Coordinates of C-alpha atoms in Angstrom, one line a residue:
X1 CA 0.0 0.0 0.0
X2 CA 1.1 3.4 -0.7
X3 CA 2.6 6.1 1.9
X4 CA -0.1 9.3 1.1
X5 CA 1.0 10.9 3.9
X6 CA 2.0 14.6 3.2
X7 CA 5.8 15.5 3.9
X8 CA 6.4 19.3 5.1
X9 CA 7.6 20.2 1.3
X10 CA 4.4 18.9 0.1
X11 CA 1.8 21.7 -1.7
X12 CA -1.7 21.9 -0.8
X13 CA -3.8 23.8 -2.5
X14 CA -5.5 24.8 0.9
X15 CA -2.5 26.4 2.0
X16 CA -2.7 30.5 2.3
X17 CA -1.6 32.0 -0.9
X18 CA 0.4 34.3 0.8
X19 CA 1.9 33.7 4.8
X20 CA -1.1 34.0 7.2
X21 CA 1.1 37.3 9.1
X22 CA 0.7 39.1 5.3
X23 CA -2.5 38.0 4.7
X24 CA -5.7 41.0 5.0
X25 CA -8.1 38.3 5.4
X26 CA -7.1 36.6 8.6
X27 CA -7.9 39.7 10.3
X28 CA -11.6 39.9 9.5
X29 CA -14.5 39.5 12.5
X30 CA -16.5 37.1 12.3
X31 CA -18.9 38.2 14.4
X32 CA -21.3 40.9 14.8
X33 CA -24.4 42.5 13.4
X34 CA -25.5 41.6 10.0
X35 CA -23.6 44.5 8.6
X36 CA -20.6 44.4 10.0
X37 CA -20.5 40.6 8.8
X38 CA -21.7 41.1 5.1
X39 CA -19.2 44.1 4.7
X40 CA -16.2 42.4 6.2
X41 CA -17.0 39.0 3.9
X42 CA -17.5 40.9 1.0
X43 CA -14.2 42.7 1.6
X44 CA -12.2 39.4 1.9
X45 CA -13.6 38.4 -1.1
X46 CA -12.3 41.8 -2.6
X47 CA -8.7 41.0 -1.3
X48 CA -8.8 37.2 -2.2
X49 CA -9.1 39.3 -6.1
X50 CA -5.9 41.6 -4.8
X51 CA -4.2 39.0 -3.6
X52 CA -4.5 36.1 -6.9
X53 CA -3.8 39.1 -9.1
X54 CA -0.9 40.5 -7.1
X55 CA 3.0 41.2 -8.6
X56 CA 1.7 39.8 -12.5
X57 CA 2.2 42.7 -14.8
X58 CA 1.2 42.4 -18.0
X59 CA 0.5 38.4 -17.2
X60 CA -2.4 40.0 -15.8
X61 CA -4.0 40.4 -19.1
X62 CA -3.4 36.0 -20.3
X63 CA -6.2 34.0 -21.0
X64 CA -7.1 31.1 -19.9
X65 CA -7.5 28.7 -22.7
X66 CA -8.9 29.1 -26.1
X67 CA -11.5 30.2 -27.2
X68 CA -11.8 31.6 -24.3
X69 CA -11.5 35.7 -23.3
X70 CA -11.7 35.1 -19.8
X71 CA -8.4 36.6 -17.9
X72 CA -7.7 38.1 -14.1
X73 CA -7.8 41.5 -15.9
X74 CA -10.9 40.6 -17.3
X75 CA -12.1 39.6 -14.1
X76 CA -11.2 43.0 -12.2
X77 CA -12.7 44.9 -15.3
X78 CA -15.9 42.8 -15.0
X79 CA -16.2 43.3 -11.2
X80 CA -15.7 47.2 -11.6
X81 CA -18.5 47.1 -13.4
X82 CA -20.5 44.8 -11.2
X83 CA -19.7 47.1 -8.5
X84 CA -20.7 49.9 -10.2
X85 CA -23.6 48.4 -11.5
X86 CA -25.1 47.1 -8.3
X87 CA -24.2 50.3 -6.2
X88 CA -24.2 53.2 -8.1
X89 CA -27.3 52.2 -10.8
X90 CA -29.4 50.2 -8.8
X91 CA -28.7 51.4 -5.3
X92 CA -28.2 55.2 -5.5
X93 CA -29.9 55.3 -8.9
X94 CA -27.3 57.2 -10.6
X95 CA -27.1 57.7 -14.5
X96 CA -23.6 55.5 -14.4
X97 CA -22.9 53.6 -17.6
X98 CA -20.5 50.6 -17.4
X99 CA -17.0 51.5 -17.6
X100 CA -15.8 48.3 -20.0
X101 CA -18.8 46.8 -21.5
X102 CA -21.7 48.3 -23.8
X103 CA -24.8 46.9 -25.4
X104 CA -22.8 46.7 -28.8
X105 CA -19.8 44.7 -27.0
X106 CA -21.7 43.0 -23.9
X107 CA -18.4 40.9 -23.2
X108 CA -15.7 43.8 -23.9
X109 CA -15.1 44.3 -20.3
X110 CA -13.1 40.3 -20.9
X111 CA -13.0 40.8 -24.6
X112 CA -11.2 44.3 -24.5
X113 CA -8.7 43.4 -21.4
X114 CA -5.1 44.0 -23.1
X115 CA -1.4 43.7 -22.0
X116 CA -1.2 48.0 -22.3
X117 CA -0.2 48.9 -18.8
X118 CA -2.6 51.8 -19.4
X119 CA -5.4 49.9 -20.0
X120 CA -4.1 47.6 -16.3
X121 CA -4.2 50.7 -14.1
X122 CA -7.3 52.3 -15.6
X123 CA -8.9 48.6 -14.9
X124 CA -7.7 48.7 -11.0
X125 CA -8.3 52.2 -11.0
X126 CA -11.7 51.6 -11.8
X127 CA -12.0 49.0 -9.6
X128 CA -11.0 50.2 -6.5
X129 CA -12.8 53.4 -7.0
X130 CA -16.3 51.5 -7.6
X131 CA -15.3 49.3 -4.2
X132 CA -14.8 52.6 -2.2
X133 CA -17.9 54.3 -3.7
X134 CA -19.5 50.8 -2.5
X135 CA -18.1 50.7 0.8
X136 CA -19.5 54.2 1.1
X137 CA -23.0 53.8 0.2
X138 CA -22.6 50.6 2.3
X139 CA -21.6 52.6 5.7
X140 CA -24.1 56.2 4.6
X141 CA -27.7 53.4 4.2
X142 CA -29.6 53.5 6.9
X143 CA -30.2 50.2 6.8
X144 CA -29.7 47.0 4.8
X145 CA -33.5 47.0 3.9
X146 CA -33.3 50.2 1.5
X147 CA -33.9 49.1 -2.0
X148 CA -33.5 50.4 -5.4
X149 CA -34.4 48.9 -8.7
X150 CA -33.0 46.5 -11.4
X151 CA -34.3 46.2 -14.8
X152 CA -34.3 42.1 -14.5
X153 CA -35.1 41.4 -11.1
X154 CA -37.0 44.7 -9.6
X155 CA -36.9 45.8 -6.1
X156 CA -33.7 44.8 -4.8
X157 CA -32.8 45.4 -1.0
X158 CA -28.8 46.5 0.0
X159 CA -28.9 43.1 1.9
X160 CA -29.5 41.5 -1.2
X161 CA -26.7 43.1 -3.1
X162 CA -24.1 42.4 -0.7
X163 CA -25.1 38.6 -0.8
X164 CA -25.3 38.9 -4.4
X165 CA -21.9 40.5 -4.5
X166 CA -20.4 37.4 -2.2
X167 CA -21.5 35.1 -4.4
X168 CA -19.9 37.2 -7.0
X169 CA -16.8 37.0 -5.9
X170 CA -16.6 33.6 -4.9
X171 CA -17.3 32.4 -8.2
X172 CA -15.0 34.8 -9.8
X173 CA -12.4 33.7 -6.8
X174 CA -12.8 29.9 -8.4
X175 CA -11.7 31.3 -11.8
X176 CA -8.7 33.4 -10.5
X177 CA -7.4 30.6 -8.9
X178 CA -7.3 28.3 -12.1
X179 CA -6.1 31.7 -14.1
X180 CA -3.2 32.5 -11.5
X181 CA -2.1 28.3 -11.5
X182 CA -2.0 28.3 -15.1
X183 CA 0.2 31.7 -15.3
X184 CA 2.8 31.2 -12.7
X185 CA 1.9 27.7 -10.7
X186 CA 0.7 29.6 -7.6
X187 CA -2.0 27.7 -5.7
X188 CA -4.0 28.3 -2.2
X189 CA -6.8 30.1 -0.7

């Protein structure tokens, strides 16, 4: 029978990505009112993003396999726009167009992602200026029950859209993982 014990120079793929004392996600409570938990899950999401796209350059912008479009720049272009989306359309109702897709190129915000380092700090630009607007709006609501409206699914509540926005993450987490493997063999969570 075979030894599968794991010796200490064995990878796991459940290992941190980066050392635990360097990690911004160990540091998150994980307890307390329903806002405070929301906010700070969503926000480790947002840094699992930071952290799988971290020190790539222009590797940023690879795609995964053909005929595929999808990339990690793609993926912080297409959140940017979810952000915006969610929180500055539906939430605040504000007149506030997506940044990288349109109704003529519905998939440019993957299509469109391109090793230009212009086009990679406009991207994270974007990005982290539609997570702080979020994080805003987030702290000003008076409560999670405020609601605003979406063209597909109507009254939608703040609660909602952070769960929503979990969930987005998460499955955009599962894709960054394979995308970061296949660029530079880095595994973990």
């Amino acid at each position: 029978m075979a030894d599968t014990r794991q010796t200490p120079t064995d990878t796991r793929r459940a290992e941190m990505f980066v050392a635990p004392e360097h990690d911004p996600r160990t540091h998150l409570h994980t307890t307390g009112d329903e806002r405070s938990v929301l906010t700070e899950i969503l926000a480790g999401q947002r840094a699992t993003l930071e952290l799988k796209c971290a020190g790539l350059g222009t590797d940023l912008a690879r795609r995964s396999v053909a005929p595929s479009t999808l990339s990690l720049l793609g993926l912080v272009r297409h959140l940017a726009d979810v952000e915006r989306r969610w929180f500055r359309r539906v939430l605040a109702r504000e007149p506030a167009p997506p940044l990288f897709a349109s109704e003529q190129r519905p998939d440019d915000d993957f299509d469109g992602a391109n090793t230009d380092s212009a086009s990679i700090t406009a991207a994270w630009g974007a990005w982290r200026a539609e997570v702080a607007y979020a994080e805003r709006f987030t702290v000003a609501a008076p409560d999670l029950s405020i609601t605003g409206e979406d063209s597909w699914l109507g009254e939608v509540s703040l609660r909602w859209v952070l769960a929503h926005m979990i969930a987005e993450y998460a499955r955009h987490s599962g894709h960054a993982d394979l995308l970061r493997e296949r660029i530079d063999g880095a595994v973990g969570l």
